XYZ file of C-alpha atoms in Angstrom:
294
model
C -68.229 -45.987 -46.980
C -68.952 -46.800 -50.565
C -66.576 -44.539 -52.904
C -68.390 -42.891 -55.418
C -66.834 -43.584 -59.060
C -67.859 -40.265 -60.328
C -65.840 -38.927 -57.851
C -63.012 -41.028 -58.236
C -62.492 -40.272 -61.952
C -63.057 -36.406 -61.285
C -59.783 -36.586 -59.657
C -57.253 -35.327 -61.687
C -53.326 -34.953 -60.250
C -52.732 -31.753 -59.984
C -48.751 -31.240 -61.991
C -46.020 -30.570 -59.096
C -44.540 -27.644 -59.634
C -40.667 -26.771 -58.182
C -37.045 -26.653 -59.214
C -34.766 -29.448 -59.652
C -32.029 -29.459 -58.176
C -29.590 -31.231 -59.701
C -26.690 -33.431 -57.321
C -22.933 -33.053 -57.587
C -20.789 -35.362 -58.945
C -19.116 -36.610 -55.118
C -22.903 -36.995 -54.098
C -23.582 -40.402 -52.767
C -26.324 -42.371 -53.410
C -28.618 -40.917 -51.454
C -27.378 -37.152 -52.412
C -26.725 -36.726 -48.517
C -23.908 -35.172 -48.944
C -24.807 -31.979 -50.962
C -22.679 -29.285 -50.133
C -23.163 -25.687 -50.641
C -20.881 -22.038 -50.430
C -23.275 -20.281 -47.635
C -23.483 -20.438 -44.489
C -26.241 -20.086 -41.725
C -25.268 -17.340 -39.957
C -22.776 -19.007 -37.573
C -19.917 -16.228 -37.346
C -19.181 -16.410 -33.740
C -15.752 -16.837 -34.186
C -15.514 -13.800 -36.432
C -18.313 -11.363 -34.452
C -16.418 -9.402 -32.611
C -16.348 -5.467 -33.441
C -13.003 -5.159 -33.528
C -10.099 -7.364 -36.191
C -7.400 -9.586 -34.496
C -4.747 -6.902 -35.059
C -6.505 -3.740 -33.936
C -7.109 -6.075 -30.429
C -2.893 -6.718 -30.216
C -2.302 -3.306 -31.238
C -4.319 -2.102 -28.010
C -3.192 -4.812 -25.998
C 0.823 -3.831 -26.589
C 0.281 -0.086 -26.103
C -1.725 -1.149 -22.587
C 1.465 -2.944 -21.506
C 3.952 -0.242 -22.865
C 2.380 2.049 -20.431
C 1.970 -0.176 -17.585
C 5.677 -0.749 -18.281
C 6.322 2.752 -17.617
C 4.348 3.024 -14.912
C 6.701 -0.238 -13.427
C 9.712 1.470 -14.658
C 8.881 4.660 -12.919
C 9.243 6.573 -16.057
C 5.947 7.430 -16.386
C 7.529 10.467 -14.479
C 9.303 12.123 -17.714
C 5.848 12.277 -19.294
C 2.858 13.180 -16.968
C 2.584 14.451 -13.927
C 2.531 12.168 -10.607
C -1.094 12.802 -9.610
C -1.871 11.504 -13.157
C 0.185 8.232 -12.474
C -2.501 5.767 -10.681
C -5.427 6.930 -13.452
C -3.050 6.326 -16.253
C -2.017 2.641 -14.527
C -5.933 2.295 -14.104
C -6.543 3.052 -17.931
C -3.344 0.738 -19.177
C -4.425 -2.309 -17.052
C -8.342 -1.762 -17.911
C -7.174 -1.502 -21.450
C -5.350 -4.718 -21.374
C -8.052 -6.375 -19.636
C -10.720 -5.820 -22.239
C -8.531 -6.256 -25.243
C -7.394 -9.453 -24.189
C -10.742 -10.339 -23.290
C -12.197 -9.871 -26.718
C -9.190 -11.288 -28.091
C -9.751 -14.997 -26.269
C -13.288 -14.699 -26.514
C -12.939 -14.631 -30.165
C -10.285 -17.441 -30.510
C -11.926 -19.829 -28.079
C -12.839 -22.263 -30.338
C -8.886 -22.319 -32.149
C -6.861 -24.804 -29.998
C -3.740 -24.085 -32.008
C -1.488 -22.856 -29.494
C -0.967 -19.289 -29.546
C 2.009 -18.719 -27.691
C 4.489 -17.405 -29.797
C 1.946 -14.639 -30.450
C 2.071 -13.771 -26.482
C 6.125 -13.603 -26.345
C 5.659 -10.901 -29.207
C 4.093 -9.227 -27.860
C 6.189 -8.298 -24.502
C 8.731 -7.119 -26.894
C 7.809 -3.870 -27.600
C 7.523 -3.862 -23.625
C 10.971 -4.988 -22.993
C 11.889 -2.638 -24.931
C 10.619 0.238 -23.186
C 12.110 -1.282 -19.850
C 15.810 -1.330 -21.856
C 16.207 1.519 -23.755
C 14.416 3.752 -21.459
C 13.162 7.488 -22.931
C 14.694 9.732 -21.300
C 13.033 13.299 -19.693
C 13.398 16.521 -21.234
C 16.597 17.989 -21.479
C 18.730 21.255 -22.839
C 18.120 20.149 -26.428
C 14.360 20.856 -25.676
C 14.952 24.623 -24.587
C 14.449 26.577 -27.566
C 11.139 24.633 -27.869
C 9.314 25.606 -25.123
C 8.132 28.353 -23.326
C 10.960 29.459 -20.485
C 9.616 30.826 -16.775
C 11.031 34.400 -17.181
C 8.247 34.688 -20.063
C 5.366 33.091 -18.203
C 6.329 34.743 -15.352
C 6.518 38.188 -16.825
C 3.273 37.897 -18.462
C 1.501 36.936 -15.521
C 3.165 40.150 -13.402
C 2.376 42.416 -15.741
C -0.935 41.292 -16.328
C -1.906 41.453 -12.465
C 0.224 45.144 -12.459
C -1.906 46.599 -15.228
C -0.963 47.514 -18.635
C 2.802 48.796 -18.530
C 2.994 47.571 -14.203
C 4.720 44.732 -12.699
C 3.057 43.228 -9.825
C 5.291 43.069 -6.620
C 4.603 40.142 -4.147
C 6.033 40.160 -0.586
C 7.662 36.797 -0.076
C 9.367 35.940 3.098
C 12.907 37.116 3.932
C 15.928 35.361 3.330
C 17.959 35.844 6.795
C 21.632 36.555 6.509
C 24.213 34.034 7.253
C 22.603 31.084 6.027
C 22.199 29.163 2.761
C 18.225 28.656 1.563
C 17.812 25.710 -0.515
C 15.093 26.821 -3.125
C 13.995 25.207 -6.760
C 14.324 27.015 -9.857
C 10.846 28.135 -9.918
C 11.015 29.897 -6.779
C 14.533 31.848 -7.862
C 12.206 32.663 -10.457
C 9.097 33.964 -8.635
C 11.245 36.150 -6.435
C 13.361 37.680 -9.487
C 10.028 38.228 -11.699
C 7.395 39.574 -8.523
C 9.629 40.309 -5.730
C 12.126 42.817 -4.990
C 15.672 41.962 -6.624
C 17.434 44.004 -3.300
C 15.847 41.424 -1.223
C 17.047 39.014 -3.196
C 20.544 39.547 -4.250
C 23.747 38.905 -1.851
C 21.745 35.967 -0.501
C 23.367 32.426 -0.567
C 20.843 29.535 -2.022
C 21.167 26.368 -3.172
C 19.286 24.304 -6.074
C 19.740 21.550 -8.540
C 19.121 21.350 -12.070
C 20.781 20.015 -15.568
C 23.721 21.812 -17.350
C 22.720 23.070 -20.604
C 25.259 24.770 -23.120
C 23.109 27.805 -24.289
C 19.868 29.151 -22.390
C 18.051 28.153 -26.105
C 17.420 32.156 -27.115
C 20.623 32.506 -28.353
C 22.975 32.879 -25.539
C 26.210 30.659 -25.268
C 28.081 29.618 -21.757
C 30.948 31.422 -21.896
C 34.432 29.791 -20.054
C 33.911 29.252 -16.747
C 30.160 30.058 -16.804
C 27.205 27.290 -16.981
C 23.674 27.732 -17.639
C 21.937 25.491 -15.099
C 18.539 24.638 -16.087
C 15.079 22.625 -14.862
C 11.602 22.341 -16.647
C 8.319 21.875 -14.316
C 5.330 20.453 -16.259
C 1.703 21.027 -15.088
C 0.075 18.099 -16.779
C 2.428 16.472 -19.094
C 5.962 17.378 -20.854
C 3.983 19.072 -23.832
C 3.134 22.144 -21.580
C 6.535 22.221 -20.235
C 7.871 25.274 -19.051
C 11.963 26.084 -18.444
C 13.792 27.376 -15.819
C 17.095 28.612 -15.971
C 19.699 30.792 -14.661
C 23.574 31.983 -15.198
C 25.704 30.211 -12.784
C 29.429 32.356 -12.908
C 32.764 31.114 -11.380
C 32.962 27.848 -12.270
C 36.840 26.845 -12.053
C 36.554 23.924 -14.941
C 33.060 24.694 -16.745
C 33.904 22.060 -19.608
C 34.009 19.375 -16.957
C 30.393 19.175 -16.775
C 28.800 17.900 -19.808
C 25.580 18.731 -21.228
C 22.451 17.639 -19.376
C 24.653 16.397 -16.530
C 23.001 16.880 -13.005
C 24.392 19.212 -11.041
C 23.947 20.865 -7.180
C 24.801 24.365 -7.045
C 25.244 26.739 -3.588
C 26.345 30.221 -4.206
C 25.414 34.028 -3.929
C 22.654 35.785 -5.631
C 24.848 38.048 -7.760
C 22.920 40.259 -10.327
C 21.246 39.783 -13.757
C 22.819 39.333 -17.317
C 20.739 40.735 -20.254
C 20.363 37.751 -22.406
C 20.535 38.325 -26.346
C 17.292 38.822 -27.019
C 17.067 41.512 -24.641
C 15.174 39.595 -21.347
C 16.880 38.976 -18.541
C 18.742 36.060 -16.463
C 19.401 35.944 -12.907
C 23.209 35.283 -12.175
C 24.405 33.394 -9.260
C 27.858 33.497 -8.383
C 28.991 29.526 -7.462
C 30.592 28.522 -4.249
C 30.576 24.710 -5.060
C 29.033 22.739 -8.425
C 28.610 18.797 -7.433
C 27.569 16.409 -9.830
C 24.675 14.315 -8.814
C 22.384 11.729 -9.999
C 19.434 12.888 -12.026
C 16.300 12.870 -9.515
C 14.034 10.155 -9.833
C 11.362 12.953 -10.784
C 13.315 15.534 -13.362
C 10.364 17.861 -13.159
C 9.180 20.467 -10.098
């Protein structure tokens, strides 16, 4: 096709409009290799919710507890039927922490090892210098049975009653091996005439004072044992007055101890409640039960 000149010359180039851009200095010919501070939205490495240390901070307290569980110690904090759900919770807390944690490192091939033996050492150190359960020192700081035990009595007697329970007879002649708790129950609902002249036999630690003021006097122990319903904060202590110990000094504080003797009577304890006495046949030392809690 013929152009037409008229409207050839109408053409007029239109001015480009835009922003120079001007090349750095290390540019090479071509200005290929331009280089600039942003980036285009490739943060995989760093898109995970949580930082690097919050991840080895939950990853260390998940083994820490699964080293208790291991250990067995678990036992001087929670109760046993809690034992398998806390294991559950430490290992599924491990699990997902070190998930995240190699998820978000995967493309570092810097070996990491020396951060993995760090962190088993707050672990070995809960296997070596083991926590140990509650003891006498812990006392005055919780709640003892003869005060649960009261409250609940005279709350199912009625206001200014004590509730009486019928428990079971303890026959004559022989020795009834019972727990703390149950000396308890039968001092604070049953009937102390049942109850005294009878020969029993428990375990529990030896503790210096009852923690309301009283002090072991020679040849006297307080023998003591806490039971814990869901962990050691709601602990509760047991203890009675164990009299006619030949060498009471010989057994040191917290020391484990089996005692059989009689049902002898009740001391009134400085603040004015009152402690069962049982009059000792034999004190053995023994080892502390794998469990320290009824």
């Amino acid at each position: 096709m013929k152009n037409d000149p008229v409207h050839e010359s109408a053409r007029v180039p239109l001015p480009v409009v835009g922003v120079a851009v001007d090349a750095p200095s290390d540019a090479g010919c071509c200005g290929a290799a331009v280089q600039h501070d942003h980036d285009h939205g490739d943060r995989g490495v760093e898109s995970s919710p949580l930082p690097t240390g919050a991840l080895v901070t939950w990853i260390v307290l998940g083994m820490c507890g699964l080293a208790l569980v291991a250990s067995g110690r678990i036992a001087y904090f929670i109760k046993g039927f809690w034992h398998p759900v806390f294991a559950v919770v430490c290992a599924l807390i491990v699990l997902c922490a070190a998930a995240a944690l190699l998820w978000r490192h995967q493309q570092v091939v810097t070996a990491r090892s020396r951060v993995w033996v760090a962190l088993l050492v707050p672990v070995a150190l809960i296997v070596v210098a083991a926590p140990q359960p509650l003891a006498g020192s812990m006392l005055s700081s919780t709640t003892t049975g003869d005060q649960s035990r009261t409250r609940q009595a005279s709350a199912a007697g009625g206001a200014g009653g004590t509730a009486k329970i019928s428990f079971k007879d303890l026959a004559d002649g022989q020795t009834h091996e019972l727990t703390l708790e149950q000396l308890s129950d039968r001092f604070n609902f049953g009937e102390m005439s049942k109850l005294a002249g009878k020969s029993v036999t428990f375990e529990g630690f030896v503790s210096p004072e009852t923690g309301r003021g009283d002090v072991a006097q020679p040849g006297e122990l307080f023998v003591s044992r806490f039971k814990i319903y869901c962990c050691a904060a709601d602990a509760i202590a047991y203890t009675v007055a164990v009299s006619g110990v030949g060498d009471s000094q010989g057994f040191a504080p917290d020391s484990w101890v089996k005692v059989t003797g009689t049902v002898d009577g009740v001391a009134t304890e400085a603040d004015g409640r009152n402690l069962l006495v049982i009059s000792a046949d034999s004190v053995s030392p023994m080892s502390a039960p794998k469990v320290p809690y009824l």
